[in-house]
Short mmCIF file of C-alpha atoms in Angstrom, two decimals:
data_model
loop_
_atom_site.label_atom_id
_atom_site.label_comp_id
_atom_site.label_asym_id
_atom_site.label_seq_id
_atom_site.Cartn_x
_atom_site.Cartn_y
_atom_site.Cartn_z
CA MET A 1 14.31 3.12 -6.05
CA TRP A 2 15.57 5.98 -4.05
CA LYS A 3 17.42 5.54 -0.70
CA ASN A 4 18.10 8.54 1.53
CA GLY A 5 16.12 10.81 -0.51
CA LYS A 6 18.92 9.99 -3.62
CA GLU A 7 18.47 7.79 -6.55
CA LEU A 8 19.30 4.34 -5.86
CA TYR A 9 18.34 2.46 -9.15
CA GLU A 10 16.17 2.21 -11.60
CA LEU A 11 14.27 -0.98 -12.57
CA THR A 12 13.34 -0.39 -15.92
CA ASP A 13 14.73 0.86 -18.74
CA GLY A 14 11.95 4.05 -19.14
CA SER A 15 10.85 2.18 -22.65
CA LYS A 16 7.59 1.37 -21.39
CA GLY A 17 5.53 2.19 -18.94
CA ALA A 18 6.21 0.88 -15.21
CA GLY A 19 5.64 1.53 -11.46
CA ALA A 20 6.59 0.29 -8.22
CA PHE A 21 4.38 0.10 -5.89
CA SER A 22 5.87 -1.69 -2.43
CA VAL A 23 9.31 -2.15 -1.15
CA PHE A 24 10.67 -4.62 1.24
CA VAL A 25 14.25 -4.98 2.96
CA VAL A 26 15.71 -7.78 4.26
CA GLY A 27 19.51 -7.89 4.91
CA GLY A 28 21.28 -5.98 2.26
CA ASP A 29 18.59 -7.15 -0.52
CA VAL A 30 15.87 -4.81 -1.50
CA TYR A 31 12.56 -6.13 -3.14
CA SER A 32 9.43 -4.36 -5.00
CA SER A 33 6.81 -5.14 -6.63
CA GLY A 34 4.44 -3.36 -9.13
CA PHE A 35 4.19 -3.72 -13.39
CA GLU A 36 5.65 -3.02 -16.64
CA ASP A 37 3.46 -2.74 -19.79
CA ASN A 38 4.08 -4.94 -22.27
CA GLY A 39 2.34 -2.78 -25.20
CA THR A 40 -1.12 -4.40 -24.71
CA ASN A 41 -1.31 -5.05 -20.89
CA TRP A 42 0.27 -4.52 -17.33
CA VAL A 43 2.55 -7.23 -16.16
CA ALA A 44 2.96 -7.85 -12.59
CA LYS A 45 6.58 -8.34 -11.63
CA VAL A 46 8.92 -8.33 -8.99
CA TRP A 47 12.51 -7.06 -8.61
CA LYS A 48 15.19 -7.81 -5.78
CA ASN A 49 17.69 -5.44 -6.26
CA ASP A 50 17.54 -3.69 -9.49
CA ASN A 51 16.98 -6.92 -11.41
CA GLU A 52 13.83 -8.25 -12.10
CA LEU A 53 13.25 -11.26 -9.80
CA TYR A 54 10.07 -12.94 -11.08
CA THR A 55 6.79 -12.21 -13.73
CA LEU A 56 4.37 -13.37 -12.39
CA THR A 57 1.53 -13.13 -15.21
CA ASP A 58 1.54 -13.71 -18.80
CA GLY A 59 0.23 -10.47 -19.97
CA SER A 60 -2.85 -11.82 -21.47
CA HIS A 61 -4.85 -9.35 -18.96
CA TYR A 62 -3.79 -6.34 -16.86
CA ALA A 63 -2.03 -7.10 -14.00
CA CYS A 64 0.18 -5.63 -11.22
CA ALA A 65 1.88 -7.01 -8.01
CA ASN A 66 0.37 -4.20 -5.61
CA SER A 67 2.54 -5.29 -2.20
CA VAL A 68 5.68 -7.47 -1.20
CA PHE A 69 6.36 -8.94 1.79
CA VAL A 70 9.48 -11.33 2.47
CA ALA A 71 9.56 -13.92 5.03
CA ASP A 72 11.51 -17.04 5.70
CA ASP A 73 13.38 -16.77 2.40
CA LYS A 74 9.81 -16.56 1.05
CA VAL A 75 8.68 -13.64 -1.21
CA TYR A 76 5.03 -13.06 -1.18
CA THR A 77 3.03 -10.73 -3.04
CA ALA A 78 -0.51 -9.31 -3.39
CA GLY A 79 -2.38 -7.78 -6.54
CA TYR A 80 -4.59 -8.91 -9.15
CA ASP A 81 -4.50 -10.52 -12.61
CA GLY A 82 -7.18 -9.12 -14.85
CA SER A 83 -10.14 -9.34 -12.62
CA VAL A 84 -9.09 -11.76 -10.06
CA ALA A 85 -7.20 -10.79 -7.01
CA LYS A 86 -4.21 -12.50 -6.26
CA LEU A 87 -1.63 -13.68 -3.53
CA TRP A 88 1.96 -15.35 -5.11
CA LYS A 89 4.14 -17.23 -2.86
CA ASN A 90 7.58 -16.76 -4.95
CA LYS A 91 5.92 -17.66 -8.46
CA SER A 92 2.94 -19.73 -7.31
CA ALA A 93 -0.22 -17.92 -7.54
CA THR A 94 -3.43 -18.75 -5.36
CA ASP A 95 -6.71 -17.20 -6.42
CA LEU A 96 -8.38 -15.17 -3.87
CA THR A 97 -11.70 -14.67 -5.46
CA ASP A 98 -13.48 -16.27 -8.76
CA GLY A 99 -13.13 -13.73 -11.26
CA SER A 100 -16.85 -13.04 -11.32
CA LYS A 101 -16.03 -9.59 -10.13
CA SER A 102 -13.73 -6.96 -10.31
CA ALA A 103 -11.29 -7.54 -7.47
CA GLY A 104 -7.89 -6.93 -6.56
CA ALA A 105 -5.62 -7.34 -3.68
CA ASN A 106 -3.75 -4.12 -2.77
CA SER A 107 -1.88 -5.43 0.95
CA ILE A 108 -0.28 -8.03 2.36
CA PHE A 109 1.27 -9.04 5.88
CA VAL A 110 2.94 -12.02 7.21
CA ALA A 111 2.56 -13.20 10.62
CA GLY A 112 4.20 -16.39 11.63
CA SER A 113 2.76 -19.21 9.34
CA ASN A 114 -0.03 -16.69 8.52
CA VAL A 115 -0.40 -14.87 5.31
CA TYR A 116 -3.01 -11.78 5.06
CA THR A 117 -4.13 -10.24 2.05
CA ALA A 118 -6.24 -7.35 1.89
CA GLY A 119 -8.44 -5.40 -0.76
CA TYR A 120 -11.61 -5.47 -2.94
CA ASP A 121 -14.33 -8.54 -4.21
CA GLY A 122 -16.54 -6.11 -5.95
CA LYS A 123 -17.70 -3.57 -4.22
CA VAL A 124 -16.96 -5.54 -0.78
CA ALA A 125 -13.64 -4.39 1.19
CA LYS A 126 -12.18 -7.59 2.43
CA VAL A 127 -9.33 -9.62 4.06
CA TRP A 128 -8.01 -13.04 3.52
CA LYS A 129 -6.32 -15.07 5.62
CA LYS A 130 -3.66 -18.43 4.04
CA GLY A 131 -6.10 -17.53 0.81
CA SER A 132 -9.19 -17.66 2.52
CA GLU A 133 -11.93 -15.20 3.24
CA LEU A 134 -10.99 -13.80 6.65
CA PHE A 135 -14.01 -11.57 7.04
CA ALA A 136 -15.54 -8.71 5.03
CA LEU A 137 -15.62 -5.44 6.67
CA THR A 138 -18.56 -3.80 4.50
CA ASN A 139 -21.85 -4.94 3.33
CA GLY A 140 -21.48 -4.34 -0.25
CA ALA A 141 -23.87 -1.82 -0.38
CA ASN A 142 -21.54 0.91 -1.47
CA ASP A 143 -18.11 0.88 -3.25
CA ALA A 144 -15.49 -0.28 -0.83
CA GLY A 145 -11.83 -1.35 -0.61
CA VAL A 146 -8.90 -1.89 1.62
CA ARG A 147 -5.34 -0.36 0.73
CA SER A 148 -3.37 -1.32 4.02
CA VAL A 149 -3.14 -4.35 6.39
CA PHE A 150 -0.82 -4.55 9.34
CA VAL A 151 -0.93 -7.36 12.04
CA VAL A 152 -0.22 -7.26 15.93
CA GLY A 153 -0.89 -10.71 17.77
CA GLU A 154 -4.08 -11.82 16.77
CA ASP A 155 -5.23 -8.15 15.67
CA VAL A 156 -5.39 -7.10 12.43
CA TYR A 157 -5.83 -3.72 11.53
CA THR A 158 -7.03 -2.16 7.87
CA ALA A 159 -7.21 0.77 6.18
CA GLY A 160 -9.12 2.27 3.25
CA TYR A 161 -12.44 3.72 1.89
CA GLU A 162 -16.38 3.41 1.80
CA TYR A 163 -18.65 5.67 -0.52
CA ASN A 164 -21.25 7.55 1.37
CA GLY A 165 -22.97 8.18 -1.95
CA THR A 166 -21.46 11.64 -2.00
CA ASN A 167 -17.66 10.90 -1.30
CA TYR A 168 -15.24 8.60 -0.33
CA VAL A 169 -14.95 8.38 3.60
CA ALA A 170 -11.19 6.94 4.72
CA LYS A 171 -11.81 4.04 7.12
CA VAL A 172 -10.02 2.26 9.78
CA TRP A 173 -11.14 -1.42 10.98
CA LYS A 174 -9.40 -3.72 14.24
CA ASN A 175 -10.61 -7.07 13.18
CA LYS A 176 -14.40 -6.19 12.23
CA LYS A 177 -15.04 -3.43 14.17
CA GLU A 178 -14.46 0.03 12.36
CA ILE A 179 -12.29 2.24 15.01
CA PHE A 180 -11.95 5.35 12.48
CA HIS A 181 -13.53 7.36 9.72
CA THR A 182 -13.68 10.63 8.55
CA ASP A 183 -16.84 12.78 8.67
CA GLY A 184 -17.45 12.39 4.76
CA SER A 185 -17.75 15.63 3.98
CA LYS A 186 -14.68 15.41 1.95
CA ASP A 187 -13.49 12.61 -0.36
CA ALA A 188 -10.74 10.81 1.72
CA ILE A 189 -8.81 7.62 1.45
CA ALA A 190 -6.92 6.18 4.13
CA SER A 191 -3.84 4.47 2.35
CA SER A 192 -1.49 3.04 5.15
CA VAL A 193 -2.14 1.96 8.78
CA TYR A 194 1.28 1.23 10.99
CA VAL A 195 0.75 0.00 14.44
CA VAL A 196 3.23 0.96 17.59
CA GLY A 197 1.72 -0.66 21.19
CA ASP A 198 -1.69 0.98 21.56
CA ASP A 199 -1.21 3.90 18.60
CA VAL A 200 -2.51 3.56 15.44
CA TYR A 201 -1.28 5.75 12.73
CA VAL A 202 -3.01 6.03 9.53
CA ALA A 203 -1.74 8.16 6.15
CA GLY A 204 -3.95 9.26 3.20
CA TYR A 205 -5.50 12.32 2.33
CA GLU A 206 -8.89 14.26 2.86
CA GLY A 207 -10.33 16.73 0.64
CA ASN A 208 -7.06 18.19 -1.32
CA PRO A 209 -4.32 17.81 1.64
CA ALA A 210 -2.38 14.96 2.40
CA LYS A 211 -2.54 14.08 5.89
CA VAL A 212 -1.40 11.74 9.00
CA TRP A 213 -3.83 10.79 11.64
CA LYS A 214 -3.07 8.70 15.20
CA ASN A 215 -5.68 7.40 17.14
CA GLY A 216 -8.63 8.88 15.11
CA GLU A 217 -7.04 12.24 15.42
CA GLU A 218 -5.09 14.71 12.88
CA LEU A 219 -1.72 14.41 13.90
CA TYR A 220 -0.22 16.14 10.64
CA GLU A 221 -1.22 17.97 7.64
CA LEU A 222 1.32 17.76 5.08
CA THR A 223 0.71 19.38 1.52
CA ASN A 224 -1.90 21.73 0.41
CA GLU A 225 -3.08 18.92 -2.52
CA GLY A 226 -1.52 15.74 -2.21
CA ASN A 227 -1.55 12.19 -1.24
CA ALA A 228 -0.02 10.35 1.41
CA LYS A 229 0.72 6.52 0.31
CA SER A 230 2.62 4.98 2.99
CA ILE A 231 3.58 5.41 6.50
CA VAL A 232 6.21 3.76 9.05
CA VAL A 233 6.84 4.44 12.52
CA HIS A 234 10.33 4.49 13.85
CA ASN A 235 11.75 5.06 17.24
CA GLY A 236 8.81 7.89 17.68
CA ASP A 237 9.49 9.17 14.48
CA VAL A 238 6.91 9.18 11.53
CA TYR A 239 8.09 8.69 8.52
CA VAL A 240 5.59 9.26 5.03
CA THR A 241 5.75 9.02 1.47
CA GLY A 242 3.89 10.19 -0.94
CA TYR A 243 3.25 13.44 -3.07
CA GLU A 244 2.81 17.07 -3.26
CA ARG A 245 0.85 18.71 -6.37
CA GLU A 246 3.05 21.25 -7.55
CA GLY A 247 1.77 23.22 -10.34
CA SER A 248 0.26 20.81 -12.98
CA GLY A 249 2.02 17.48 -11.95
CA ASN A 250 2.68 15.68 -8.96
CA VAL A 251 6.05 15.61 -6.71
CA PRO A 252 6.99 12.41 -4.87
CA LYS A 253 8.38 13.43 -1.03
CA VAL A 254 9.39 12.45 1.96
CA TRP A 255 8.33 13.80 5.20
CA LYS A 256 9.47 13.05 8.98
CA ASN A 257 7.01 14.02 11.83
CA GLY A 258 5.17 16.55 9.20
CA LYS A 259 8.05 18.37 7.91
CA GLU A 260 9.54 17.77 4.32
CA LEU A 261 12.66 15.29 4.67
CA TYR A 262 13.16 14.72 1.10
CA THR A 263 11.91 15.63 -2.92
CA LEU A 264 12.62 12.23 -4.54
CA ALA A 265 12.12 14.06 -8.37
CA ASP A 266 11.09 16.58 -10.16
CA LYS A 267 7.94 14.70 -11.19
CA GLY A 268 6.02 11.16 -9.94
CA GLU A 269 5.00 9.72 -6.62
CA GLY A 270 6.46 7.89 -3.56
CA ASN A 271 4.44 4.74 -3.45
CA SER A 272 5.99 2.75 -0.45
CA ILE A 273 8.76 3.22 2.34
CA PHE A 274 10.63 0.95 4.38
CA ILE A 275 13.02 1.90 6.91
CA VAL A 276 16.57 -0.29 7.77
CA GLU A 277 18.52 0.01 11.13
CA ARG A 278 21.82 1.02 10.61
#
């Protein structure tokens, strides 16, 4: 975990493989979710500040908590356990899929009493609301999935991808309607979506460069090689984290308005960014 470009703390001791994929801040508390390897499988976990808060899975299958959202003192996480897409409320699990196909929930957003999760079920990009399928975004003819969900009022914005037979195409949907896609000439994925008023910001990659789009038009090209994993817009400024390919490895970075703001470490990836008003 980093704060303003400086390491804040380590969540694990480094003796096992581990990763944190999502961060959410409430008051002075920092919640994060991801996994830690038990020597056989990944175990889905949630941390509060620098302490483990929950172990969500028993380690019998590969599992990961991909996204965390805190609302009304409840900790919601989305991820997978084996082939089942999962939603957890604190430590209580809800199966989003039946396990007959490989599935996972990649993003979660809580709006009032409604809990939205998004991901994939087999080859189909899907959104769930309160643990039940809300809608499918694709028909299953090609591999597809949702990486990010953002809700404004009654509108559900999602970002992800669909394979076109040659390349992955980055896509953004508003409710069930596709509102943006790349041209399909290069592999591309939309990893994160953030909405401010009528403006839809998206981070991801197209070809080798990490990119940011605004309302379907390219806003910034961040790298020669890399990926933009998470985006937040605050007071008109666009903050992105991800990584840039340097030499033989990935370097985690933060950008502000298209310019590099921080290099976080010598190697690794920035997976999630959260802005707190001081």
